């Protein structure tokens, strides 16, 4: 049988392999990053990823840096529950020990609510005004769960006030979108304003309606998602209405993958915004209380609503957006400790100074 060894600074790993497999298949099967190794045969000759294993092959993949490959080969432990409706990957004893944590709907909603409550409580401690917090309410999976949590938080904190803004965005039938959003607001007793696409365009000062703008956007940017423009549309409508109402705080239903993908995009552009879940801008405070909640958990809370939203989506045309979301999935799944930092704040930035101060002290 062939032998493929992964040699690191600390360990030697025998990778599962068999004749007829390509080296690329072996790396993919074992979750080994191909960019991180130099692979040679017994004579120290180059071996291509396309090489198909022969029974007598003896290959060695040398790790080019002293990274700990346990990061991509963690131990998994199932944390079961009766009648689960969802599960997510979470770190347990260490970043190398991950749990597949299962939830019932009540336990999932408690887990989500803890995140929402924590963000809103932090915001309440620091803000000066007591005006209503604006909620950018969408009938999607994120918004569906967010408004349920807001109602619970409001019941527990009656001095707080919330006001929802429901904006038609053109993904679906305009009236259906507004009706679904209004139904949520009324079910959870959140005061609201609902705007159709013409009313939203008037608020932003556009002569064209949203349908015309969407068609023009697709024509001008054929390799970009119209969803990007519509996200800005909803955001700017909410900013303008908050400005008119004198409100600073605006709640958005951004989930963990949204936040990580956005942060990666900011790194690409070199323009880093303040981190979430509470982002203080000049005029507004953007609050994302779901920033550390994977969408997988949110969508599992209302399957019928989630499937409805999946069915009205358009096919992807953007490599960049798809890649950023796929990267965010990989981070959240394989490196949840890193995902928590990227979506909920950052490591204290004075670590380099601490090292320099230590050196100077020597």
GROMACS .gro file of C-alpha atoms in nm:
model
  362
    1UNK     CA    1   0.000   0.000   0.000
    2UNK     CA    2   0.122   0.356  -0.063
    3UNK     CA    3   0.238   0.571   0.223
    4UNK     CA    4   0.191   0.946   0.251
    5UNK     CA    5   0.341   1.109   0.558
    6UNK     CA    6   0.277   1.460   0.683
    7UNK     CA    7   0.585   1.573   0.876
    8UNK     CA    8   0.554   1.870   1.111
    9UNK     CA    9   0.790   2.013   1.371
   10UNK     CA   10   0.631   1.804   1.644
   11UNK     CA   11   0.466   1.506   1.475
   12UNK     CA   12   0.448   1.265   1.184
   13UNK     CA   13   0.099   1.187   1.054
   14UNK     CA   14   0.015   0.898   0.821
   15UNK     CA   15  -0.253   1.028   0.583
   16UNK     CA   16  -0.527   0.790   0.475
   17UNK     CA   17  -0.454   0.686   0.118
   18UNK     CA   18  -0.490   0.402  -0.130
   19UNK     CA   19  -0.373   0.326  -0.484
   20UNK     CA   20  -0.552   0.518  -0.756
   21UNK     CA   21  -0.607   0.831  -0.546
   22UNK     CA   22  -0.446   1.155  -0.651
   23UNK     CA   23  -0.236   1.351  -0.404
   24UNK     CA   24  -0.490   1.632  -0.427
   25UNK     CA   25  -0.770   1.392  -0.326
   26UNK     CA   26  -0.566   1.276  -0.025
   27UNK     CA   27  -0.503   1.630   0.094
   28UNK     CA   28  -0.867   1.722   0.052
   29UNK     CA   29  -0.988   1.405   0.224
   30UNK     CA   30  -0.760   1.467   0.522
   31UNK     CA   31  -0.837   1.841   0.537
   32UNK     CA   32  -0.474   1.935   0.481
   33UNK     CA   33  -0.408   2.276   0.318
   34UNK     CA   34  -0.211   2.209  -0.001
   35UNK     CA   35  -0.041   2.550   0.014
   36UNK     CA   36   0.119   2.463   0.348
   37UNK     CA   37   0.329   2.164   0.245
   38UNK     CA   38   0.622   2.069   0.022
   39UNK     CA   39   0.571   1.714  -0.107
   40UNK     CA   40   0.866   1.499  -0.219
   41UNK     CA   41   0.925   1.135  -0.305
   42UNK     CA   42   1.192   0.904  -0.160
   43UNK     CA   43   1.454   1.068  -0.385
   44UNK     CA   44   1.356   1.418  -0.271
   45UNK     CA   45   1.201   1.487  -0.611
   46UNK     CA   46   0.899   1.706  -0.669
   47UNK     CA   47   0.558   1.533  -0.665
   48UNK     CA   48   0.261   1.697  -0.833
   49UNK     CA   49  -0.082   1.721  -0.676
   50UNK     CA   50  -0.207   1.541  -0.986
   51UNK     CA   51   0.013   1.238  -0.911
   52UNK     CA   52  -0.195   0.919  -0.887
   53UNK     CA   53  -0.068   0.691  -0.612
   54UNK     CA   54   0.096   0.362  -0.695
   55UNK     CA   55   0.117   0.077  -0.442
   56UNK     CA   56   0.490   0.131  -0.388
   57UNK     CA   57   0.479   0.511  -0.342
   58UNK     CA   58   0.649   0.654  -0.035
   59UNK     CA   59   0.577   1.027  -0.025
   60UNK     CA   60   0.644   1.288   0.240
   61UNK     CA   61   0.459   1.617   0.274
   62UNK     CA   62   0.675   1.855   0.478
   63UNK     CA   63   0.498   2.132   0.668
   64UNK     CA   64   0.667   2.455   0.556
   65UNK     CA   65   0.596   2.637   0.881
   66UNK     CA   66   0.583   2.521   1.239
   67UNK     CA   67   0.204   2.533   1.254
   68UNK     CA   68   0.006   2.292   1.468
   69UNK     CA   69  -0.190   2.074   1.225
   70UNK     CA   70  -0.419   1.969   1.508
   71UNK     CA   71  -0.604   2.290   1.419
   72UNK     CA   72  -0.743   2.112   1.113
   73UNK     CA   73  -0.761   1.768   1.275
   74UNK     CA   74  -0.950   1.846   1.597
   75UNK     CA   75  -1.118   1.601   1.828
   76UNK     CA   76  -1.498   1.611   1.800
   77UNK     CA   77  -1.742   1.533   2.077
   78UNK     CA   78  -2.117   1.522   2.027
   79UNK     CA   79  -2.313   1.711   2.292
   80UNK     CA   80  -2.653   1.551   2.238
   81UNK     CA   81  -3.003   1.645   2.341
   82UNK     CA   82  -3.343   1.484   2.303
   83UNK     CA   83  -3.546   1.594   2.001
   84UNK     CA   84  -3.280   1.822   1.847
   85UNK     CA   85  -3.372   2.073   1.578
   86UNK     CA   86  -3.024   2.212   1.512
   87UNK     CA   87  -2.655   2.172   1.591
   88UNK     CA   88  -2.349   2.394   1.563
   89UNK     CA   89  -1.975   2.351   1.616
   90UNK     CA   90  -1.837   2.508   1.934
   91UNK     CA   91  -1.500   2.485   2.114
   92UNK     CA   92  -1.510   2.275   2.430
   93UNK     CA   93  -1.205   2.212   2.647
   94UNK     CA   94  -0.968   2.378   2.400
   95UNK     CA   95  -0.964   2.507   2.041
   96UNK     CA   96  -0.843   2.157   1.942
   97UNK     CA   97  -1.147   1.994   2.105
   98UNK     CA   98  -1.468   2.086   1.927
   99UNK     CA   99  -1.821   1.999   2.018
  100UNK     CA  100  -2.110   1.926   1.784
  101UNK     CA  101  -2.363   2.088   2.014
  102UNK     CA  102  -2.726   1.998   1.960
  103UNK     CA  103  -3.024   2.216   2.052
  104UNK     CA  104  -3.394   2.186   2.099
  105UNK     CA  105  -3.584   2.493   1.985
  106UNK     CA  106  -3.624   2.629   2.341
  107UNK     CA  107  -3.254   2.576   2.422
  108UNK     CA  108  -3.151   2.731   2.089
  109UNK     CA  109  -3.368   3.036   2.149
  110UNK     CA  110  -3.217   3.073   2.497
  111UNK     CA  111  -2.867   3.052   2.346
  112UNK     CA  112  -2.955   3.314   2.085
  113UNK     CA  113  -3.132   3.534   2.336
  114UNK     CA  114  -2.826   3.541   2.563
  115UNK     CA  115  -2.630   3.695   2.274
  116UNK     CA  116  -2.906   3.947   2.194
  117UNK     CA  117  -2.955   4.041   2.558
  118UNK     CA  118  -2.582   4.083   2.615
  119UNK     CA  119  -2.543   4.320   2.317
  120UNK     CA  120  -2.849   4.527   2.406
  121UNK     CA  121  -2.748   4.549   2.773
  122UNK     CA  122  -2.400   4.665   2.676
  123UNK     CA  123  -2.553   4.926   2.451
  124UNK     CA  124  -2.793   5.044   2.722
  125UNK     CA  125  -2.502   5.098   2.960
  126UNK     CA  126  -2.320   5.333   2.725
  127UNK     CA  127  -2.583   5.532   2.536
  128UNK     CA  128  -2.695   5.872   2.655
  129UNK     CA  129  -3.043   5.900   2.500
  130UNK     CA  130  -3.351   5.697   2.578
  131UNK     CA  131  -3.512   5.727   2.237
  132UNK     CA  132  -3.652   5.410   2.077
  133UNK     CA  133  -3.398   5.177   1.921
  134UNK     CA  134  -3.479   5.130   1.556
  135UNK     CA  135  -3.510   4.775   1.419
  136UNK     CA  136  -3.441   4.702   1.051
  137UNK     CA  137  -3.698   4.425   1.033
  138UNK     CA  138  -3.692   4.169   0.756
  139UNK     CA  139  -3.912   3.857   0.740
  140UNK     CA  140  -3.602   3.646   0.668
  141UNK     CA  141  -3.466   3.387   0.910
  142UNK     CA  142  -3.241   3.634   1.094
  143UNK     CA  143  -3.512   3.898   1.134
  144UNK     CA  144  -3.768   3.635   1.234
  145UNK     CA  145  -3.554   3.527   1.532
  146UNK     CA  146  -3.434   3.878   1.615
  147UNK     CA  147  -3.782   4.019   1.662
  148UNK     CA  148  -3.877   3.728   1.891
  149UNK     CA  149  -3.573   3.804   2.106
  150UNK     CA  150  -3.648   4.176   2.107
  151UNK     CA  151  -3.995   4.109   2.243
  152UNK     CA  152  -3.849   3.899   2.524
  153UNK     CA  153  -3.586   4.162   2.603
  154UNK     CA  154  -3.847   4.438   2.603
  155UNK     CA  155  -4.066   4.241   2.843
  156UNK     CA  156  -3.769   4.204   3.077
  157UNK     CA  157  -3.659   4.567   3.032
  158UNK     CA  158  -3.981   4.771   3.004
  159UNK     CA  159  -3.795   5.103   3.011
  160UNK     CA  160  -3.652   5.030   2.666
  161UNK     CA  161  -3.839   5.121   2.349
  162UNK     CA  162  -3.817   4.975   1.999
  163UNK     CA  163  -3.956   5.077   1.661
  164UNK     CA  164  -3.937   4.856   1.353
  165UNK     CA  165  -3.879   4.970   0.994
  166UNK     CA  166  -3.996   4.725   0.726
  167UNK     CA  167  -3.867   4.805   0.377
  168UNK     CA  168  -3.962   4.624   0.056
  169UNK     CA  169  -3.641   4.518  -0.119
  170UNK     CA  170  -3.743   4.357  -0.446
  171UNK     CA  171  -3.634   3.999  -0.374
  172UNK     CA  172  -3.993   3.887  -0.396
  173UNK     CA  173  -4.345   4.012  -0.440
  174UNK     CA  174  -4.346   4.352  -0.276
  175UNK     CA  175  -4.673   4.309  -0.092
  176UNK     CA  176  -4.581   3.961   0.029
  177UNK     CA  177  -4.257   4.093   0.179
  178UNK     CA  178  -4.432   4.378   0.357
  179UNK     CA  179  -4.717   4.157   0.474
  180UNK     CA  180  -4.477   3.901   0.621
  181UNK     CA  181  -4.277   4.172   0.798
  182UNK     CA  182  -4.591   4.340   0.932
  183UNK     CA  183  -4.721   4.005   1.058
  184UNK     CA  184  -4.401   3.956   1.257
  185UNK     CA  185  -4.411   4.306   1.404
  186UNK     CA  186  -4.772   4.267   1.506
  187UNK     CA  187  -4.724   3.916   1.645
  188UNK     CA  188  -4.449   4.040   1.876
  189UNK     CA  189  -4.613   4.377   1.944
  190UNK     CA  190  -4.336   4.595   1.799
  191UNK     CA  191  -4.449   4.938   1.668
  192UNK     CA  192  -4.355   4.970   1.303
  193UNK     CA  193  -4.352   5.166   0.980
  194UNK     CA  194  -4.371   4.976   0.652
  195UNK     CA  195  -4.248   5.126   0.326
  196UNK     CA  196  -4.307   5.002  -0.026
  197UNK     CA  197  -4.035   5.046  -0.286
  198UNK     CA  198  -4.172   5.378  -0.413
  199UNK     CA  199  -4.193   5.524  -0.063
  200UNK     CA  200  -3.839   5.408   0.014
  201UNK     CA  201  -3.711   5.562  -0.312
  202UNK     CA  202  -3.876   5.893  -0.221
  203UNK     CA  203  -3.709   5.891   0.120
  204UNK     CA  204  -3.369   5.847  -0.047
  205UNK     CA  205  -3.449   6.110  -0.310
  206UNK     CA  206  -3.447   5.875  -0.611
  207UNK     CA  207  -3.670   5.941  -0.909
  208UNK     CA  208  -3.635   5.582  -1.031
  209UNK     CA  209  -3.815   5.304  -0.850
  210UNK     CA  210  -3.634   5.002  -0.705
  211UNK     CA  211  -3.718   4.771  -0.995
  212UNK     CA  212  -3.558   5.012  -1.244
  213UNK     CA  213  -3.255   5.058  -1.018
  214UNK     CA  214  -3.215   4.680  -0.979
  215UNK     CA  215  -3.222   4.624  -1.355
  216UNK     CA  216  -2.973   4.904  -1.410
  217UNK     CA  217  -2.746   4.765  -1.138
  218UNK     CA  218  -2.748   4.417  -1.291
  219UNK     CA  219  -2.663   4.565  -1.629
  220UNK     CA  220  -2.385   4.789  -1.495
  221UNK     CA  221  -2.239   4.531  -1.254
  222UNK     CA  222  -2.315   4.191  -1.414
  223UNK     CA  223  -2.068   4.008  -1.189
  224UNK     CA  224  -2.195   4.157  -0.866
  225UNK     CA  225  -2.495   4.051  -0.664
  226UNK     CA  226  -2.801   4.274  -0.676
  227UNK     CA  227  -2.840   4.172  -0.313
  228UNK     CA  228  -2.542   4.396  -0.232
  229UNK     CA  229  -2.719   4.701  -0.368
  230UNK     CA  230  -3.040   4.605  -0.189
  231UNK     CA  231  -2.850   4.568   0.139
  232UNK     CA  232  -2.723   4.924   0.101
  233UNK     CA  233  -3.075   5.028   0.007
  234UNK     CA  234  -3.223   4.897   0.333
  235UNK     CA  235  -2.931   5.033   0.534
  236UNK     CA  236  -2.958   5.384   0.391
  237UNK     CA  237  -3.336   5.396   0.428
  238UNK     CA  238  -3.291   5.306   0.794
  239UNK     CA  239  -3.017   5.564   0.839
  240UNK     CA  240  -3.236   5.836   0.689
  241UNK     CA  241  -3.541   5.746   0.897
  242UNK     CA  242  -3.330   5.728   1.212
  243UNK     CA  243  -3.189   6.072   1.127
  244UNK     CA  244  -3.537   6.215   1.086
  245UNK     CA  245  -3.653   6.055   1.409
  246UNK     CA  246  -3.347   6.162   1.606
  247UNK     CA  247  -3.259   5.799   1.681
  248UNK     CA  248  -2.898   5.678   1.701
  249UNK     CA  249  -2.931   5.306   1.763
  250UNK     CA  250  -3.032   5.079   1.473
  251UNK     CA  251  -3.060   4.702   1.508
  252UNK     CA  252  -2.969   4.487   1.207
  253UNK     CA  253  -3.002   4.109   1.184
  254UNK     CA  254  -2.646   4.038   1.068
  255UNK     CA  255  -2.544   3.682   1.161
  256UNK     CA  256  -2.195   3.551   1.230
  257UNK     CA  257  -2.115   3.465   0.867
  258UNK     CA  258  -2.234   3.809   0.756
  259UNK     CA  259  -2.002   3.977   1.004
  260UNK     CA  260  -1.698   3.762   0.920
  261UNK     CA  261  -1.751   3.805   0.544
  262UNK     CA  262  -1.784   4.181   0.591
  263UNK     CA  263  -1.465   4.193   0.798
  264UNK     CA  264  -1.275   3.997   0.532
  265UNK     CA  265  -1.402   4.235   0.265
  266UNK     CA  266  -1.285   4.531   0.473
  267UNK     CA  267  -0.940   4.373   0.493
  268UNK     CA  268  -0.940   4.344   0.113
  269UNK     CA  269  -1.025   4.711   0.071
  270UNK     CA  270  -0.799   4.834   0.352
  271UNK     CA  271  -1.088   5.020   0.515
  272UNK     CA  272  -1.162   4.874   0.857
  273UNK     CA  273  -1.480   4.986   1.029
  274UNK     CA  274  -1.524   4.957   1.407
  275UNK     CA  275  -1.611   4.601   1.509
  276UNK     CA  276  -1.957   4.466   1.580
  277UNK     CA  277  -2.185   4.389   1.764
  278UNK     CA  278  -2.189   4.760   1.852
  279UNK     CA  279  -2.042   4.985   1.584
  280UNK     CA  280  -2.043   5.354   1.664
  281UNK     CA  281  -2.045   5.575   1.357
  282UNK     CA  282  -2.071   5.954   1.335
  283UNK     CA  283  -2.449   5.974   1.334
  284UNK     CA  284  -2.564   5.623   1.412
  285UNK     CA  285  -2.486   5.320   1.624
  286UNK     CA  286  -2.517   4.998   1.426
  287UNK     CA  287  -2.610   4.714   1.660
  288UNK     CA  288  -2.584   4.350   1.547
  289UNK     CA  289  -2.692   4.136   1.844
  290UNK     CA  290  -2.683   3.818   1.631
  291UNK     CA  291  -2.320   3.878   1.531
  292UNK     CA  292  -2.196   3.562   1.703
  293UNK     CA  293  -2.485   3.337   1.602
  294UNK     CA  294  -2.436   3.109   1.297
  295UNK     CA  295  -2.712   3.139   1.039
  296UNK     CA  296  -2.753   2.762   1.056
  297UNK     CA  297  -2.897   2.800   1.406
  298UNK     CA  298  -3.117   3.096   1.314
  299UNK     CA  299  -3.272   2.935   1.008
  300UNK     CA  300  -3.352   2.617   1.200
  301UNK     CA  301  -3.588   2.810   1.428
  302UNK     CA  302  -3.853   2.841   1.157
  303UNK     CA  303  -3.804   2.587   0.879
  304UNK     CA  304  -4.107   2.689   0.672
  305UNK     CA  305  -4.002   3.055   0.671
  306UNK     CA  306  -3.641   2.966   0.585
  307UNK     CA  307  -3.740   2.738   0.296
  308UNK     CA  308  -3.967   3.012   0.164
  309UNK     CA  309  -3.671   3.251   0.156
  310UNK     CA  310  -3.439   2.995  -0.006
  311UNK     CA  311  -3.689   2.944  -0.287
  312UNK     CA  312  -3.699   3.312  -0.390
  313UNK     CA  313  -3.326   3.369  -0.413
  314UNK     CA  314  -3.144   3.439  -0.737
  315UNK     CA  315  -2.845   3.235  -0.850
  316UNK     CA  316  -2.507   3.374  -0.747
  317UNK     CA  317  -2.303   3.567  -1.002
  318UNK     CA  318  -2.029   3.707  -0.776
  319UNK     CA  319  -1.708   3.512  -0.719
  320UNK     CA  320  -1.595   3.758  -0.451
  321UNK     CA  321  -1.910   3.743  -0.244
  322UNK     CA  322  -1.936   3.364  -0.274
  323UNK     CA  323  -1.571   3.321  -0.175
  324UNK     CA  324  -1.604   3.548   0.128
  325UNK     CA  325  -1.906   3.359   0.255
  326UNK     CA  326  -1.740   3.022   0.195
  327UNK     CA  327  -1.436   3.144   0.388
  328UNK     CA  328  -1.662   3.260   0.670
  329UNK     CA  329  -1.824   2.913   0.682
  330UNK     CA  330  -1.480   2.749   0.704
  331UNK     CA  331  -1.371   2.981   0.985
  332UNK     CA  332  -1.693   2.930   1.183
  333UNK     CA  333  -1.685   2.552   1.134
  334UNK     CA  334  -1.316   2.468   1.175
  335UNK     CA  335  -1.192   2.757   1.386
  336UNK     CA  336  -1.490   2.867   1.598
  337UNK     CA  337  -1.266   3.036   1.853
  338UNK     CA  338  -1.128   3.259   1.577
  339UNK     CA  339  -1.482   3.315   1.445
  340UNK     CA  340  -1.589   3.437   1.789
  341UNK     CA  341  -1.310   3.694   1.792
  342UNK     CA  342  -1.375   3.812   1.435
  343UNK     CA  343  -1.748   3.852   1.494
  344UNK     CA  344  -1.753   3.986   1.846
  345UNK     CA  345  -1.452   4.208   1.897
  346UNK     CA  346  -1.079   4.177   1.860
  347UNK     CA  347  -0.774   4.068   2.052
  348UNK     CA  348  -0.627   4.351   2.257
  349UNK     CA  349  -0.405   4.542   2.012
  350UNK     CA  350  -0.129   4.624   2.260
  351UNK     CA  351   0.032   4.277   2.249
  352UNK     CA  352   0.326   4.394   2.026
  353UNK     CA  353   0.395   4.678   2.269
  354UNK     CA  354   0.395   4.436   2.560
  355UNK     CA  355   0.660   4.227   2.385
  356UNK     CA  356   0.874   4.534   2.311
  357UNK     CA  357   0.840   4.656   2.669
  358UNK     CA  358   0.949   4.314   2.792
  359UNK     CA  359   1.254   4.319   2.564
  360UNK     CA  360   1.348   4.668   2.679
  361UNK     CA  361   1.325   4.548   3.037
  362UNK     CA  362   1.589   4.287   2.965
   0.00000   0.00000   0.00000
